[in-house]
mmCIF file of C-alpha atoms in Angstrom:
data_model
loop_
_atom_site.group_PDB
_atom_site.id
_atom_site.type_symbol
_atom_site.label_atom_id
_atom_site.label_comp_id
_atom_site.label_asym_id
_atom_site.label_seq_id
_atom_site.Cartn_x
_atom_site.Cartn_y
_atom_site.Cartn_z
ATOM 1 C CA MET A 298 14.828 19.299 -12.907
ATOM 2 C CA LEU A 299 12.807 16.554 -14.498
ATOM 3 C CA ALA A 300 14.284 17.656 -17.844
ATOM 4 C CA THR A 301 17.536 15.963 -16.806
ATOM 5 C CA VAL A 302 15.866 12.518 -16.382
ATOM 6 C CA SER A 303 16.963 10.014 -18.814
ATOM 7 C CA ALA A 304 14.223 8.410 -21.241
ATOM 8 C CA GLU A 305 12.767 5.081 -20.243
ATOM 9 C CA PRO A 306 14.373 2.212 -22.067
ATOM 10 C CA ALA A 307 12.665 1.363 -25.296
ATOM 11 C CA SER A 308 11.765 -1.984 -23.740
ATOM 12 C CA ASP A 309 9.200 -0.388 -21.727
ATOM 13 C CA HIS A 310 7.099 0.322 -24.672
ATOM 14 C CA SER A 311 8.025 -2.490 -26.989
ATOM 15 C CA SER A 312 8.786 -5.452 -24.690
ATOM 16 C CA PRO A 313 6.907 -8.589 -25.441
ATOM 17 C CA GLY A 314 6.133 -8.605 -21.603
ATOM 18 C CA ALA A 315 7.338 -10.425 -18.511
ATOM 19 C CA SER A 316 6.856 -14.230 -18.401
ATOM 20 C CA ARG A 317 4.014 -15.502 -16.157
ATOM 21 C CA GLY A 318 6.635 -17.312 -13.958
ATOM 22 C CA LEU A 319 8.563 -14.051 -13.324
ATOM 23 C CA VAL A 320 5.226 -12.223 -12.649
ATOM 24 C CA LEU A 321 4.208 -14.791 -10.017
ATOM 25 C CA LEU A 322 7.773 -14.610 -8.416
ATOM 26 C CA LEU A 323 7.343 -10.874 -8.152
ATOM 27 C CA ALA A 324 3.933 -11.338 -6.748
ATOM 28 C CA VAL A 325 5.201 -13.703 -4.111
ATOM 29 C CA SER A 326 8.181 -11.490 -3.319
ATOM 30 C CA CYS A 327 5.914 -8.455 -2.855
ATOM 31 C CA GLY A 328 3.607 -10.418 -0.597
ATOM 32 C CA ALA A 329 6.419 -11.677 1.570
ATOM 33 C CA ALA A 330 8.021 -8.396 1.908
ATOM 34 C CA VAL A 331 4.906 -6.417 2.889
ATOM 35 C CA ALA A 332 3.785 -9.287 5.177
ATOM 36 C CA ASN A 333 6.578 -8.041 7.667
ATOM 37 C CA LEU A 334 4.451 -4.926 8.263
ATOM 38 C CA TYR A 335 1.466 -6.837 9.497
ATOM 39 C CA TYR A 336 2.945 -9.767 11.714
ATOM 40 C CA ALA A 337 2.424 -7.641 14.825
ATOM 41 C CA GLN A 338 -1.184 -6.644 14.188
ATOM 42 C CA PRO A 339 -3.100 -9.741 15.392
ATOM 43 C CA LEU A 340 -0.525 -10.017 18.319
ATOM 44 C CA LEU A 341 -1.055 -6.522 19.759
ATOM 45 C CA ASP A 342 -2.838 -7.764 22.902
ATOM 46 C CA THR A 343 -0.097 -10.472 23.377
ATOM 47 C CA LEU A 344 2.723 -8.086 22.899
ATOM 48 C CA ALA A 345 1.171 -5.679 25.386
ATOM 49 C CA GLY A 346 1.207 -8.491 27.975
ATOM 50 C CA ALA A 347 4.687 -9.720 27.001
ATOM 51 C CA PHE A 348 6.320 -6.281 27.374
ATOM 52 C CA GLY A 349 4.257 -4.960 30.164
ATOM 53 C CA VAL A 350 2.752 -2.049 28.357
ATOM 54 C CA SER A 351 -0.888 -0.724 27.958
ATOM 55 C CA ASN A 352 -3.028 -1.667 24.890
ATOM 56 C CA GLY A 353 -2.744 2.025 23.748
ATOM 57 C CA THR A 354 0.991 1.753 23.812
ATOM 58 C CA ALA A 355 1.045 -1.584 21.965
ATOM 59 C CA GLY A 356 -1.377 -0.103 19.504
ATOM 60 C CA LEU A 357 1.337 2.524 18.674
ATOM 61 C CA LEU A 358 3.533 -0.357 17.026
ATOM 62 C CA VAL A 359 1.262 0.011 14.004
ATOM 63 C CA THR A 360 1.978 3.707 13.753
ATOM 64 C CA ILE A 361 5.747 3.085 14.305
ATOM 65 C CA THR A 362 5.722 0.538 11.481
ATOM 66 C CA GLN A 363 3.933 2.914 9.186
ATOM 67 C CA ILE A 364 6.090 5.672 10.039
ATOM 68 C CA GLY A 365 9.065 3.593 9.094
ATOM 69 C CA PHE A 366 7.435 2.623 5.889
ATOM 70 C CA VAL A 367 6.869 6.230 5.123
ATOM 71 C CA VAL A 368 10.465 7.080 5.669
ATOM 72 C CA GLY A 369 11.528 4.247 3.472
ATOM 73 C CA LEU A 370 9.127 5.372 0.667
ATOM 74 C CA ALA A 371 10.440 8.860 0.834
ATOM 75 C CA LEU A 372 14.246 8.103 1.015
ATOM 76 C CA LEU A 373 14.603 4.494 -0.262
ATOM 77 C CA VAL A 374 12.251 3.830 -3.097
ATOM 78 C CA PRO A 375 13.292 6.615 -5.335
ATOM 79 C CA LEU A 376 16.593 4.924 -5.651
ATOM 80 C CA GLY A 377 14.855 2.282 -7.848
ATOM 81 C CA ASP A 378 15.024 4.932 -10.604
ATOM 82 C CA LEU A 379 18.781 5.654 -9.905
ATOM 83 C CA HIS A 380 20.349 2.242 -9.207
ATOM 84 C CA GLU A 381 20.154 -1.278 -10.716
ATOM 85 C CA ARG A 382 16.995 -2.739 -9.154
ATOM 86 C CA ARG A 383 17.932 -6.434 -8.850
ATOM 87 C CA ARG A 384 20.895 -5.704 -6.453
ATOM 88 C CA MET A 385 18.853 -3.046 -4.622
ATOM 89 C CA ILE A 386 15.988 -5.464 -3.996
ATOM 90 C CA THR A 387 18.226 -8.373 -2.741
ATOM 91 C CA VAL A 388 20.327 -6.144 -0.433
ATOM 92 C CA THR A 389 17.218 -4.558 1.083
ATOM 93 C CA MET A 390 15.730 -7.909 1.779
ATOM 94 C CA LEU A 391 18.693 -9.128 3.663
ATOM 95 C CA VAL A 392 18.536 -5.879 5.855
ATOM 96 C CA THR A 393 14.870 -6.741 6.421
ATOM 97 C CA ALA A 394 15.922 -10.357 7.604
ATOM 98 C CA ALA A 395 18.376 -8.947 10.012
ATOM 99 C CA SER A 396 15.768 -6.537 11.524
ATOM 100 C CA LEU A 397 13.235 -9.453 11.906
ATOM 101 C CA VAL A 398 15.907 -11.462 13.905
ATOM 102 C CA LEU A 399 16.416 -8.317 16.086
ATOM 103 C CA ALA A 400 12.501 -8.290 16.684
ATOM 104 C CA ALA A 401 12.536 -12.080 17.497
ATOM 105 C CA VAL A 402 15.119 -11.722 20.369
ATOM 106 C CA ALA A 403 14.039 -8.258 21.532
ATOM 107 C CA PRO A 404 14.418 -8.099 25.418
ATOM 108 C CA GLY A 405 12.044 -5.183 25.850
ATOM 109 C CA PHE A 406 9.552 -2.882 24.112
ATOM 110 C CA ALA A 407 11.970 -0.278 23.158
ATOM 111 C CA VAL A 408 14.169 -2.753 21.126
ATOM 112 C CA PHE A 409 11.202 -4.343 19.627
ATOM 113 C CA ALA A 410 9.784 -1.011 18.500
ATOM 114 C CA ALA A 411 13.325 -0.068 17.008
ATOM 115 C CA ALA A 412 13.324 -3.241 15.115
ATOM 116 C CA ILE A 413 9.738 -2.837 13.929
ATOM 117 C CA LEU A 414 10.784 0.632 12.684
ATOM 118 C CA ILE A 415 13.636 -0.671 10.557
ATOM 119 C CA ILE A 416 11.347 -3.425 9.239
ATOM 120 C CA GLY A 417 8.868 -0.689 8.140
ATOM 121 C CA VAL A 418 11.689 1.167 6.374
ATOM 122 C CA THR A 419 13.190 -1.858 4.565
ATOM 123 C CA SER A 420 9.804 -3.452 3.621
ATOM 124 C CA THR A 421 9.378 -0.650 1.190
ATOM 125 C CA VAL A 422 11.219 -3.030 -1.196
ATOM 126 C CA ALA A 423 7.856 -4.191 -2.127
ATOM 127 C CA GLN A 424 7.338 -0.856 -3.694
ATOM 128 C CA VAL A 425 10.380 -1.149 -5.752
ATOM 129 C CA ILE A 426 9.150 -4.385 -7.103
ATOM 130 C CA VAL A 427 5.805 -2.940 -8.195
ATOM 131 C CA PRO A 428 7.127 -0.290 -10.527
ATOM 132 C CA MET A 429 9.733 -2.854 -11.781
ATOM 133 C CA SER A 430 6.929 -5.196 -12.838
ATOM 134 C CA SER A 431 5.320 -2.313 -14.643
ATOM 135 C CA SER A 432 8.579 -1.532 -16.497
ATOM 136 C CA LEU A 433 8.941 -5.239 -17.475
ATOM 137 C CA ALA A 434 5.338 -5.466 -18.773
ATOM 138 C CA SER A 435 4.265 -4.700 -22.265
ATOM 139 C CA GLU A 436 2.030 -1.668 -22.719
ATOM 140 C CA ASN A 437 -1.270 -3.470 -23.388
ATOM 141 C CA GLU A 438 -0.935 -5.746 -20.210
ATOM 142 C CA ARG A 439 0.686 -3.291 -17.760
ATOM 143 C CA GLY A 440 -2.620 -3.061 -15.626
ATOM 144 C CA GLN A 441 -2.977 -6.756 -15.542
ATOM 145 C CA VAL A 442 0.666 -7.350 -14.537
ATOM 146 C CA VAL A 443 0.547 -4.652 -11.751
ATOM 147 C CA GLY A 444 -2.741 -6.037 -10.666
ATOM 148 C CA THR A 445 -1.211 -9.451 -10.424
ATOM 149 C CA VAL A 446 1.827 -8.487 -8.508
ATOM 150 C CA MET A 447 -0.507 -6.358 -6.175
ATOM 151 C CA SER A 448 -2.640 -9.498 -5.696
ATOM 152 C CA GLY A 449 0.425 -11.186 -4.330
ATOM 153 C CA LEU A 450 1.058 -8.189 -2.081
ATOM 154 C CA LEU A 451 -2.329 -8.234 -0.742
ATOM 155 C CA PHE A 452 -2.420 -11.996 -0.142
ATOM 156 C CA GLY A 453 0.746 -11.425 1.718
ATOM 157 C CA ILE A 454 -1.011 -9.072 3.992
ATOM 158 C CA LEU A 455 -3.828 -11.516 4.552
ATOM 159 C CA VAL A 456 -1.438 -14.546 5.106
ATOM 160 C CA ALA A 457 0.660 -12.437 7.299
ATOM 161 C CA ARG A 458 -2.074 -11.923 9.937
ATOM 162 C CA THR A 459 -3.321 -15.574 9.774
ATOM 163 C CA VAL A 460 0.187 -17.128 9.963
ATOM 164 C CA SER A 461 1.153 -14.787 12.650
ATOM 165 C CA GLY A 462 -1.667 -15.746 14.803
ATOM 166 C CA VAL A 463 -1.313 -19.402 14.185
ATOM 167 C CA VAL A 464 2.422 -19.662 14.654
ATOM 168 C CA ALA A 465 2.168 -17.524 17.830
ATOM 169 C CA ALA A 466 -0.441 -19.861 19.251
ATOM 170 C CA ALA A 467 1.473 -22.979 18.368
ATOM 171 C CA LEU A 468 4.983 -21.820 19.172
ATOM 172 C CA SER A 469 5.421 -18.233 20.330
ATOM 173 C CA TRP A 470 5.128 -14.655 19.029
ATOM 174 C CA ARG A 471 9.005 -14.599 18.769
ATOM 175 C CA ALA A 472 8.922 -17.553 16.287
ATOM 176 C CA VAL A 473 6.675 -15.395 13.904
ATOM 177 C CA PHE A 474 9.465 -12.961 13.367
ATOM 178 C CA ALA A 475 12.190 -15.674 13.137
ATOM 179 C CA LEU A 476 10.229 -17.446 10.354
ATOM 180 C CA GLY A 477 9.830 -14.094 8.611
ATOM 181 C CA ALA A 478 13.705 -13.703 8.592
ATOM 182 C CA VAL A 479 14.077 -17.144 6.915
ATOM 183 C CA ALA A 480 11.632 -16.282 4.291
ATOM 184 C CA MET A 481 13.457 -13.050 3.456
ATOM 185 C CA VAL A 482 16.797 -14.709 3.154
ATOM 186 C CA THR A 483 15.406 -17.423 0.984
ATOM 187 C CA LEU A 484 13.561 -14.992 -1.410
ATOM 188 C CA ALA A 485 16.680 -12.646 -1.595
ATOM 189 C CA ALA A 486 18.780 -15.690 -2.924
ATOM 190 C CA VAL A 487 16.141 -16.628 -5.487
ATOM 191 C CA LEU A 488 15.486 -13.155 -6.724
ATOM 192 C CA HIS A 489 19.292 -12.542 -7.226
ATOM 193 C CA ARG A 490 19.358 -15.732 -9.487
ATOM 194 C CA THR A 491 16.153 -15.088 -11.384
ATOM 195 C CA LEU A 492 15.605 -11.341 -11.862
ATOM 196 C CA PRO A 493 16.861 -9.701 -14.988
ATOM 197 C CA LYS A 494 19.054 -6.601 -14.574
ATOM 198 C CA VAL A 495 16.962 -3.433 -14.983
ATOM 199 C CA PRO A 496 19.214 -0.364 -15.724
ATOM 200 C CA PRO A 497 18.603 2.924 -13.907
ATOM 201 C CA THR A 498 16.237 5.265 -15.719
ATOM 202 C CA ALA A 499 17.324 8.461 -14.137
ATOM 203 C CA LYS A 500 20.713 10.466 -14.303
ATOM 204 C CA LEU A 501 20.298 12.629 -11.262
ATOM 205 C CA SER A 502 22.080 13.169 -7.954
ATOM 206 C CA TYR A 503 20.299 11.686 -4.956
ATOM 207 C CA THR A 504 19.233 15.201 -3.686
ATOM 208 C CA GLY A 505 18.133 15.954 -7.257
ATOM 209 C CA LEU A 506 16.168 12.699 -7.412
ATOM 210 C CA LEU A 507 14.260 13.504 -4.123
ATOM 211 C CA GLY A 508 13.662 16.962 -5.464
ATOM 212 C CA SER A 509 12.248 15.699 -8.617
ATOM 213 C CA VAL A 510 9.504 13.846 -6.595
ATOM 214 C CA LEU A 511 8.350 17.220 -5.319
ATOM 215 C CA SER A 512 8.339 18.445 -8.933
ATOM 216 C CA LEU A 513 6.175 15.546 -10.055
ATOM 217 C CA ILE A 514 3.664 16.347 -7.347
ATOM 218 C CA ARG A 515 3.692 19.881 -8.472
ATOM 219 C CA GLU A 516 3.299 19.291 -12.087
ATOM 220 C CA GLU A 517 0.870 16.425 -12.057
ATOM 221 C CA PRO A 518 -2.716 17.084 -10.821
ATOM 222 C CA LEU A 519 -3.797 13.602 -11.388
ATOM 223 C CA LEU A 520 -0.943 12.422 -9.083
ATOM 224 C CA ARG A 521 -2.089 14.874 -6.355
ATOM 225 C CA GLN A 522 -5.722 13.708 -6.775
ATOM 226 C CA ARG A 523 -4.857 10.051 -6.363
ATOM 227 C CA MET A 524 -2.485 10.709 -3.559
ATOM 228 C CA ILE A 525 -5.328 12.249 -1.592
ATOM 229 C CA ILE A 526 -7.747 9.394 -2.360
ATOM 230 C CA GLY A 527 -4.946 6.904 -1.379
ATOM 231 C CA MET A 528 -4.190 8.743 1.871
ATOM 232 C CA LEU A 529 -8.024 8.591 2.951
ATOM 233 C CA ASP A 530 -8.459 5.148 1.540
ATOM 234 C CA PHE A 531 -5.546 3.580 3.606
ATOM 235 C CA GLY A 532 -6.528 5.533 6.521
ATOM 236 C CA CYS A 533 -9.792 3.567 6.654
ATOM 237 C CA PHE A 534 -7.843 0.326 6.290
ATOM 238 C CA SER A 535 -5.617 1.369 9.346
ATOM 239 C CA VAL A 536 -8.610 2.407 11.472
ATOM 240 C CA LEU A 537 -10.080 -1.169 11.163
ATOM 241 C CA TRP A 538 -6.823 -3.167 11.700
ATOM 242 C CA THR A 539 -5.417 -1.030 14.488
ATOM 243 C CA SER A 540 -8.535 -1.715 16.554
ATOM 244 C CA ALA A 541 -9.728 -5.193 15.435
ATOM 245 C CA ALA A 542 -7.238 -7.095 17.574
ATOM 246 C CA PHE A 543 -8.420 -5.288 20.739
ATOM 247 C CA LEU A 544 -12.148 -5.798 19.934
ATOM 248 C CA LEU A 545 -11.650 -9.507 19.179
ATOM 249 C CA ALA A 546 -9.524 -10.087 22.268
ATOM 250 C CA GLY A 547 -12.055 -8.471 24.594
ATOM 251 C CA ALA A 548 -15.772 -9.016 25.441
ATOM 252 C CA PRO A 549 -17.881 -10.483 23.954
ATOM 253 C CA TYR A 550 -15.410 -12.448 21.709
ATOM 254 C CA HIS A 551 -12.357 -13.254 23.802
ATOM 255 C CA TYR A 552 -10.554 -14.900 20.965
ATOM 256 C CA GLY A 553 -6.906 -16.025 21.055
ATOM 257 C CA ASN A 554 -4.056 -15.204 18.613
ATOM 258 C CA ALA A 555 -4.849 -18.011 16.213
ATOM 259 C CA VAL A 556 -8.490 -17.068 15.760
ATOM 260 C CA ILE A 557 -7.809 -13.334 15.491
ATOM 261 C CA GLY A 558 -5.244 -13.979 12.744
ATOM 262 C CA LEU A 559 -7.910 -15.993 10.854
ATOM 263 C CA PHE A 560 -9.904 -12.795 10.596
ATOM 264 C CA GLY A 561 -7.347 -11.606 8.015
ATOM 265 C CA LEU A 562 -8.696 -14.158 5.521
ATOM 266 C CA ALA A 563 -12.083 -12.111 5.580
ATOM 267 C CA GLY A 564 -10.133 -9.611 3.295
ATOM 268 C CA ALA A 565 -9.406 -12.216 0.573
ATOM 269 C CA ALA A 566 -12.109 -10.418 -1.674
ATOM 270 C CA GLY A 567 -9.799 -7.492 -1.714
ATOM 271 C CA ALA A 568 -6.784 -9.532 -2.989
ATOM 272 C CA ILE A 569 -8.928 -11.162 -5.632
ATOM 273 C CA ALA A 570 -10.314 -7.916 -6.821
ATOM 274 C CA ALA A 571 -6.816 -6.413 -7.402
ATOM 275 C CA SER A 572 -6.195 -8.174 -10.679
ATOM 276 C CA VAL A 573 -9.883 -7.427 -11.828
ATOM 277 C CA SER A 574 -9.362 -3.735 -10.950
ATOM 278 C CA GLY A 575 -6.136 -3.747 -13.005
ATOM 279 C CA ARG A 576 -8.018 -5.205 -16.027
ATOM 280 C CA LEU A 577 -10.751 -2.656 -15.595
ATOM 281 C CA ALA A 578 -8.089 0.124 -15.674
ATOM 282 C CA ASP A 579 -6.596 -1.321 -18.864
ATOM 283 C CA ARG A 580 -9.986 -0.936 -20.474
ATOM 284 C CA GLY A 581 -10.474 2.611 -19.424
ATOM 285 C CA TYR A 582 -12.794 2.157 -16.363
ATOM 286 C CA GLY A 583 -10.400 3.358 -13.707
ATOM 287 C CA GLY A 584 -12.535 6.327 -12.682
ATOM 288 C CA ARG A 585 -15.772 4.137 -12.383
ATOM 289 C CA THR A 586 -13.825 1.580 -10.429
ATOM 290 C CA THR A 587 -12.606 4.290 -8.005
ATOM 291 C CA THR A 588 -16.129 5.570 -7.394
ATOM 292 C CA VAL A 589 -17.705 2.214 -6.837
ATOM 293 C CA SER A 590 -14.733 1.286 -4.466
ATOM 294 C CA LEU A 591 -15.223 4.349 -2.374
ATOM 295 C CA ILE A 592 -18.909 3.732 -1.940
ATOM 296 C CA ILE A 593 -18.300 0.290 -0.850
ATOM 297 C CA VAL A 594 -15.750 1.501 1.838
ATOM 298 C CA LEU A 595 -18.254 3.867 3.236
ATOM 299 C CA ALA A 596 -20.975 1.351 3.324
ATOM 300 C CA SER A 597 -18.682 -1.157 5.025
ATOM 301 C CA TRP A 598 -18.588 0.937 8.173
ATOM 302 C CA ALA A 599 -22.256 0.617 8.747
ATOM 303 C CA VAL A 600 -21.835 -3.247 8.706
ATOM 304 C CA LEU A 601 -18.664 -3.011 10.824
ATOM 305 C CA ALA A 602 -20.467 -1.131 13.431
ATOM 306 C CA ALA A 603 -22.874 -4.062 14.024
ATOM 307 C CA GLY A 604 -19.752 -6.239 14.267
ATOM 308 C CA LYS A 605 -19.314 -5.026 17.869
ATOM 309 C CA THR A 606 -21.633 -8.013 18.894
ATOM 310 C CA SER A 607 -22.095 -10.013 15.678
ATOM 311 C CA VAL A 608 -19.179 -11.967 14.276
ATOM 312 C CA VAL A 609 -21.042 -12.453 10.953
ATOM 313 C CA ALA A 610 -21.460 -8.631 10.510
ATOM 314 C CA LEU A 611 -17.798 -8.211 11.363
ATOM 315 C CA ILE A 612 -16.589 -10.723 8.757
ATOM 316 C CA ILE A 613 -18.742 -9.134 6.085
ATOM 317 C CA GLY A 614 -17.638 -5.749 7.015
ATOM 318 C CA ILE A 615 -13.962 -6.638 6.812
ATOM 319 C CA ALA A 616 -14.467 -8.297 3.536
ATOM 320 C CA ALA A 617 -16.287 -5.339 2.039
ATOM 321 C CA LEU A 618 -13.891 -2.753 3.393
ATOM 322 C CA ASP A 619 -10.788 -4.637 2.089
ATOM 323 C CA LEU A 620 -12.553 -5.043 -1.310
ATOM 324 C CA GLY A 621 -13.206 -1.454 -1.577
ATOM 325 C CA VAL A 622 -9.869 -0.192 -0.293
ATOM 326 C CA GLN A 623 -7.649 -2.529 -2.535
ATOM 327 C CA SER A 624 -9.748 -1.871 -5.648
ATOM 328 C CA ALA A 625 -9.290 1.803 -5.188
ATOM 329 C CA HIS A 626 -5.674 1.348 -4.559
ATOM 330 C CA ILE A 627 -5.104 -0.565 -7.841
ATOM 331 C CA ALA A 628 -7.030 2.095 -9.767
ATOM 332 C CA ASN A 629 -4.934 4.748 -8.267
ATOM 333 C CA GLN A 630 -1.728 3.030 -9.189
ATOM 334 C CA SER A 631 -2.748 2.135 -12.649
ATOM 335 C CA ALA A 632 -3.638 5.838 -13.083
ATOM 336 C CA ILE A 633 -0.309 7.284 -11.884
ATOM 337 C CA TYR A 634 1.770 4.836 -13.910
ATOM 338 C CA THR A 635 0.375 6.387 -17.215
ATOM 339 C CA LEU A 636 2.064 9.630 -16.361
ATOM 340 C CA ARG A 637 5.891 9.513 -16.628
ATOM 341 C CA PRO A 638 7.335 6.070 -17.771
ATOM 342 C CA ASP A 639 10.819 7.203 -16.803
ATOM 343 C CA ALA A 640 9.871 8.062 -13.271
ATOM 344 C CA ARG A 641 7.765 5.246 -12.052
ATOM 345 C CA SER A 642 9.603 4.710 -8.739
ATOM 346 C CA ARG A 643 9.306 8.358 -7.981
ATOM 347 C CA LEU A 644 5.607 8.309 -8.739
ATOM 348 C CA THR A 645 5.258 5.336 -6.498
ATOM 349 C CA THR A 646 7.197 7.306 -3.764
ATOM 350 C CA ALA A 647 4.917 10.352 -3.872
ATOM 351 C CA TYR A 648 1.678 8.172 -3.951
ATOM 352 C CA MET A 649 2.688 5.593 -1.326
ATOM 353 C CA VAL A 650 4.156 8.289 1.024
ATOM 354 C CA ALA A 651 0.741 9.936 1.091
ATOM 355 C CA PHE A 652 -0.897 6.426 1.249
ATOM 356 C CA PHE A 653 0.969 5.287 4.362
ATOM 357 C CA MET A 654 1.100 8.764 5.880
ATOM 358 C CA GLY A 655 -2.798 8.565 5.989
ATOM 359 C CA GLY A 656 -2.384 5.127 7.650
ATOM 360 C CA ALA A 657 0.081 6.276 10.180
ATOM 361 C CA VAL A 658 -1.955 9.365 11.248
ATOM 362 C CA LEU A 659 -5.342 7.467 11.364
ATOM 363 C CA SER A 660 -3.927 4.335 13.206
ATOM 364 C CA ALA A 661 -2.520 6.883 15.959
ATOM 365 C CA ILE A 662 -5.924 8.587 16.153
ATOM 366 C CA THR A 663 -7.578 5.244 16.230
ATOM 367 C CA ALA A 664 -5.571 4.100 19.262
ATOM 368 C CA VAL A 665 -6.734 7.120 21.207
ATOM 369 C CA ILE A 666 -10.337 6.814 20.061
ATOM 370 C CA TYR A 667 -10.542 3.120 20.952
ATOM 371 C CA ALA A 668 -9.285 3.835 24.361
ATOM 372 C CA SER A 669 -11.903 6.577 25.004
ATOM 373 C CA SER A 670 -14.871 5.561 22.945
ATOM 374 C CA GLY A 671 -14.412 1.935 21.980
ATOM 375 C CA TRP A 672 -15.564 0.268 18.731
ATOM 376 C CA SER A 673 -18.444 2.708 18.121
ATOM 377 C CA GLY A 674 -16.009 5.585 18.116
ATOM 378 C CA VAL A 675 -13.663 3.750 15.819
ATOM 379 C CA CYS A 676 -16.560 3.202 13.326
ATOM 380 C CA ILE A 677 -17.638 6.786 13.388
ATOM 381 C CA LEU A 678 -14.008 7.676 12.574
ATOM 382 C CA GLY A 679 -13.798 5.271 9.697
ATOM 383 C CA ALA A 680 -17.133 6.320 8.234
ATOM 384 C CA ALA A 681 -16.078 9.896 8.460
ATOM 385 C CA THR A 682 -12.754 9.240 6.698
ATOM 386 C CA ALA A 683 -14.540 7.273 3.903
ATOM 387 C CA GLY A 684 -17.167 9.893 3.530
ATOM 388 C CA LEU A 685 -14.463 12.708 3.034
ATOM 389 C CA ALA A 686 -12.689 10.541 0.478
ATOM 390 C CA LEU A 687 -15.817 10.081 -1.562
ATOM 391 C CA VAL A 688 -16.743 13.803 -1.449
ATOM 392 C CA TYR A 689 -13.183 14.865 -2.460
ATOM 393 C CA TRP A 690 -13.308 12.293 -5.338
ATOM 394 C CA ALA A 691 -16.690 13.518 -6.514
ATOM 395 C CA ALA A 692 -15.656 17.225 -6.282
ATOM 396 C CA SER A 693 -12.236 16.784 -8.037
ATOM 397 C CA GLU A 694 -13.832 14.815 -10.859
ATOM 398 C CA LEU A 695 -16.456 17.545 -11.370
ATOM 399 C CA ILE A 696 -13.784 20.330 -11.253
ATOM 400 C CA GLY A 697 -11.603 18.444 -13.691
ATOM 401 C CA ARG A 698 -14.525 18.028 -16.169
ATOM 402 C CA ASP A 699 -15.484 21.660 -15.924
ATOM 403 C CA ARG A 700 -11.870 22.725 -16.724
ATOM 404 C CA GLN A 701 -11.885 20.369 -19.708
ATOM 405 C CA ARG A 702 -15.002 21.858 -20.997
ATOM 406 C CA GLY A 703 -13.706 25.342 -20.548
ATOM 407 C CA THR A 704 -10.573 24.534 -22.432
ATOM 408 C CA ALA A 705 -12.470 22.992 -25.174
ATOM 409 C CA ARG A 706 -14.937 25.974 -25.347
ATOM 410 C CA ARG A 707 -12.346 28.776 -25.124
ATOM 411 C CA PRO A 708 -11.004 28.754 -28.688
ATOM 412 C CA LEU A 709 -14.539 28.753 -30.023
ATOM 413 C CA THR A 710 -15.499 31.681 -27.849
ATOM 414 C CA GLU A 711 -12.395 33.560 -28.867
ATOM 415 C CA GLY A 712 -13.012 32.866 -32.427
ATOM 416 C CA ALA A 713 -16.608 34.120 -32.335
ATOM 417 C CA GLY A 714 -15.549 37.214 -30.636
ATOM 418 C CA SER A 715 -12.854 38.032 -33.221
ATOM 419 C CA SER A 716 -15.370 37.431 -36.154
ATOM 420 C CA ASP A 717 -17.791 40.087 -34.751
#
């Protein structure tokens, strides 16, 4: 099936690269798009009160958003290889804006949850922008460009939580989503005027395109490896942020929306690390970056456990976890984008579906664990997930090296046998 995919345009290999201004615009657009997924997180306690539901039910909003994102990744993002990307990006952003308006005026929890689901689906436009930036970059700067765009995406996550908390405290939680809609409309207009047209890279039917994603997973062991690491990696991220708002709103902290939102800034180290991780990947250190990142994520949970009563420990733990998660994520993406230049949107689909599926499953588990076992149970869950990721990474690397050695030795062994 993949044999029917057209070749990537020559510009992918010989392009002088995207201008810095365009890269920064793509970074801002990615950040604004993905921010929509996180506006609700610091407001979960407030939303529970506004709609008259339990904290456990409000916590499921994180899961609903991530399920929507997974659906968008599976069904929407692959179209980036099949359609002209500028038009696809701007239209999708306008649909996101309409969904944000619906969330802002939602009369009850069911309507709000439906709006959040659609926002999750359409916010996947960020994952159309990332492979687009990879295609526009020259070969020797691809990791750096992707890292810069991802830095924008990660700063968007950080700013989303902070802005959401501050705006909700100053105005109302509904104003948060209204302002998000304005941002999406504005960016859609700017991108329509600024982005170059990027022709499709695939000549397939839609069903064939979706089927080719499964073919990529089957044929590329490196993709499968990075999908599993990403799934567990983002699972840790979701464990933290699904439960953090409830911890900070309750004893001993009793913080309001504005202060809870500010805790998102503790993850700034992760956003800063994204471009560094991209450069390391360009220099061939992607594997070492992944190893160190996973160790940092595991260690962060010991610090976060002390954050139950120590705000300093909590801030340090958040910073460490975000640093590790985002560094591993960039290393993963840089690795998979070396595989099939003509299928980067589909590679993104495969990887990010696993990534957010891990987040959705772990956020749902976290809501249950927090209700029954509190912050201590959440930290055990996070540490177990991080430990599993590290063990899998070490085992898969050892198996891969053994296979390479076996392949390298086999011709020599066969040759020696024949000479006897």
